[in-house]
Structures are given as structure tokens and as C-alpha cells.
Amino acid sequence: MNTGCGDRWTTRLWSDEKWIALITQLQQAGYAPVLLGGTAEDERNQRLHAATRARYPGTFPLEQFINLMHQMDGIVTQVTMAMHISIALAKPTILMNNIFNPYEFDLYGRGQLVQPDRECVCFYRGTCKLGTSCMEELPAEKVFQAVQKSVPLG
């Protein structure tokens, strides 16, 4: 689970509460979530680890980060560098998207694109005109169902 999105498009961020809800659902279903990210996500991932006990191995140089992603059964991410790496590694990718045109993405039949229940009106913006990002209208349950569909327990 790649929990960050960089500094430019912060309207893509999902709250800690949403991540905690998703992690909890995954753990209860038998998945073993691993928190991924760079130095910008370190503090958040430490909080999520403390709240859920989901595995958090820390931050790594890019080559090691790619290797770590290669060891995952699937990747949950917003539109980030991790999305590109996940697709390149042919990993099932659960892509959380709100501000970009969904037709820009091809997961090559290996994943799901999930979007908020409320339509985004802040396309290609780093801040939301309405104050609260529509990402808060993306239920953890919707992402959980996408994980189940793309990364079956086995």
C-alpha cells in the first residue's frame, strides 16, 4: 500500500482514517498489508503502523523500493510513481484516482481503477475548490472490494 502522492497533487491524498479502515478490512480478511512510501510518507506510515500493526519496513533507495514492490502480491496506490512501477512489474494494481481523466490509464487487465463516489470537480488541481478533496468520498470498502477482485487470497 503506497500511502502518499507527492507534493504537487495533494488532492489525491486519502486520510489516515480511510487507510486505517482499509488496512483493518484487509487484515480481517486474511491479507497482510505492507505500507510503502518514501521519506515524505514516513511519518504517515509510522502512524498507520502504530494504529494497525501493518508491516512497515521503512524507506529505501529507489532500487530497493522497486525490489520491495516486486515482492508484493498487489499494489494499492494513488496516481504516483509507484503506479508506474507496479504496472511495469506486471503487478495487480488498485489505482485510486480522482483528479485525472480515468481514460488516461491502462492497467493491462491487471487491476482496478477506483474513484470517489462524488464526482471530482477539481481536475488537474493541487487544491480542491470545495475545500475537502473528493478522495474523502472514496470508501475504504470500495478499495477493499477492488483488492479482493484483483488480488485473491490463495
Coordinates of C-alpha atoms in Angstrom, one line a residue:
M1 CA 0.0 0.0 0.0
N2 CA 1.6 3.2 -1.2
T3 CA 0.1 5.8 1.0
G4 CA 1.5 9.1 -0.5
C5 CA 1.1 11.1 -3.6
G6 CA 3.9 13.7 -3.7
D7 CA 3.7 17.4 -3.0
R8 CA 2.1 18.7 -6.3
W9 CA -1.3 16.9 -6.4
T10 CA -2.2 16.7 -2.7
T11 CA -5.9 16.5 -3.7
R12 CA -5.2 12.8 -4.3
L13 CA -4.3 12.1 -0.6
W14 CA -6.5 9.8 1.4
S15 CA -6.9 10.4 5.1
D16 CA -5.3 8.2 7.8
E17 CA -8.8 7.2 8.8
K18 CA -9.5 5.8 5.4
W19 CA -6.2 3.9 5.3
I20 CA -6.8 2.5 8.7
A21 CA -10.3 1.3 7.7
L22 CA -8.9 -0.4 4.6
I23 CA -5.9 -1.9 6.4
T24 CA -8.3 -3.3 9.1
Q25 CA -10.6 -4.8 6.5
L26 CA -7.7 -6.4 4.7
Q27 CA -6.3 -7.8 7.9
Q28 CA -9.7 -9.2 8.9
A29 CA -10.0 -10.9 5.5
G30 CA -6.6 -12.6 5.8
Y31 CA -4.4 -10.2 3.8
A32 CA -1.0 -8.9 5.3
P33 CA -0.8 -5.2 4.3
V34 CA 2.6 -3.7 3.9
L35 CA 3.0 0.1 4.0
L36 CA 5.2 1.6 1.3
G37 CA 6.4 5.1 0.5
G38 CA 9.3 7.4 0.5
T39 CA 10.6 9.9 3.1
A40 CA 7.5 12.1 2.6
E41 CA 5.3 9.2 3.7
D42 CA 7.5 8.0 6.6
E43 CA 5.6 9.9 9.3
R44 CA 2.2 8.8 8.0
N45 CA 3.3 5.2 7.6
Q46 CA 4.6 5.2 11.1
R47 CA 1.2 6.4 12.4
L48 CA -0.6 3.8 10.3
H49 CA 1.7 1.1 11.6
A50 CA 1.1 2.2 15.2
A51 CA -2.6 2.2 14.7
T52 CA -2.9 -1.2 12.8
R53 CA 0.3 -3.1 13.2
A54 CA 0.5 -3.4 9.4
R55 CA 4.1 -4.1 8.4
Y56 CA 6.2 -1.0 7.6
P57 CA 9.7 -1.8 6.6
G58 CA 10.7 1.9 6.3
T59 CA 12.1 3.9 3.4
F60 CA 14.6 2.8 0.9
P61 CA 16.6 4.0 -2.1
L62 CA 14.7 3.6 -5.4
E63 CA 16.3 0.3 -6.5
Q64 CA 15.4 -1.3 -3.2
F65 CA 11.9 0.2 -3.2
I66 CA 11.3 -1.3 -6.7
N67 CA 12.6 -4.7 -5.4
L68 CA 10.2 -4.4 -2.4
M69 CA 7.3 -3.7 -4.7
H70 CA 8.3 -6.7 -6.8
Q71 CA 7.8 -8.9 -3.7
M72 CA 4.2 -7.7 -3.2
D73 CA 1.2 -9.7 -4.5
G74 CA -0.6 -6.4 -5.4
I75 CA -0.2 -2.7 -5.0
V76 CA -2.8 -0.1 -3.8
T77 CA -1.7 3.4 -4.8
Q78 CA -2.9 6.7 -6.0
V79 CA -1.6 8.1 -9.3
T80 CA 2.1 8.1 -8.4
M81 CA 5.5 6.8 -9.4
A82 CA 4.5 3.6 -7.5
M83 CA 1.7 3.2 -10.0
H84 CA 4.1 3.2 -12.9
I85 CA 6.5 0.8 -11.2
S86 CA 3.6 -1.5 -10.3
I87 CA 2.4 -1.6 -13.9
A88 CA 6.0 -2.2 -15.2
L89 CA 6.3 -5.1 -12.7
A90 CA 3.0 -6.5 -14.0
K91 CA 1.6 -6.4 -10.5
P92 CA -2.1 -6.3 -9.9
T93 CA -2.7 -2.6 -9.3
I94 CA -5.6 -1.0 -7.4
L95 CA -5.4 2.6 -8.6
M96 CA -7.2 5.3 -6.6
N97 CA -7.9 8.2 -8.9
N98 CA -9.9 11.4 -8.6
I99 CA -8.4 14.4 -10.4
F100 CA -7.1 12.8 -13.6
N101 CA -9.0 11.5 -16.6
P102 CA -9.6 7.8 -15.9
Y103 CA -9.2 7.0 -19.6
E104 CA -5.5 8.0 -19.4
F105 CA -4.8 4.8 -17.5
D106 CA -4.3 1.3 -18.7
L107 CA -3.7 -1.4 -16.1
Y108 CA -3.3 -4.0 -18.8
G109 CA -6.1 -6.2 -17.3
R110 CA -4.2 -6.5 -14.0
G111 CA -6.2 -4.4 -11.6
Q112 CA -8.9 -2.0 -10.8
L113 CA -9.4 1.8 -11.1
V114 CA -11.4 3.1 -8.2
Q115 CA -12.8 6.6 -7.9
P116 CA -14.7 8.5 -5.2
D117 CA -18.5 8.2 -5.1
R118 CA -18.7 12.0 -5.5
E119 CA -17.6 13.3 -8.9
C120 CA -14.4 15.3 -8.9
V121 CA -14.8 19.0 -10.0
C122 CA -11.1 19.9 -9.4
F123 CA -9.4 18.1 -12.3
Y124 CA -5.7 18.6 -12.5
R125 CA -5.6 20.8 -9.4
G126 CA -3.3 20.6 -6.4
T127 CA -6.1 22.0 -4.1
C128 CA -9.8 21.4 -4.1
K129 CA -12.1 24.3 -4.9
L130 CA -14.7 22.9 -2.5
G131 CA -12.3 22.7 0.5
T132 CA -12.4 18.9 1.1
S133 CA -11.0 16.7 -1.5
C134 CA -13.4 14.2 -3.1
M135 CA -11.0 11.5 -2.1
E136 CA -12.7 11.5 1.2
E137 CA -15.8 10.3 -0.7
L138 CA -13.9 7.1 -1.7
P139 CA -15.0 4.5 0.8
A140 CA -12.5 2.0 2.1
E141 CA -15.0 -0.7 1.3
K142 CA -14.8 0.1 -2.4
V143 CA -11.0 -0.2 -2.4
F144 CA -11.2 -3.4 -0.4
Q145 CA -13.5 -4.9 -2.9
A146 CA -11.1 -4.0 -5.7
V147 CA -8.3 -5.7 -3.8
Q148 CA -10.4 -8.8 -3.4
K149 CA -11.2 -8.8 -7.1
S150 CA -7.6 -8.3 -8.3
V151 CA -5.5 -10.0 -5.5
P152 CA -7.4 -13.1 -4.4
L153 CA -6.2 -14.9 -1.3
G154 CA -4.7 -18.1 -2.2

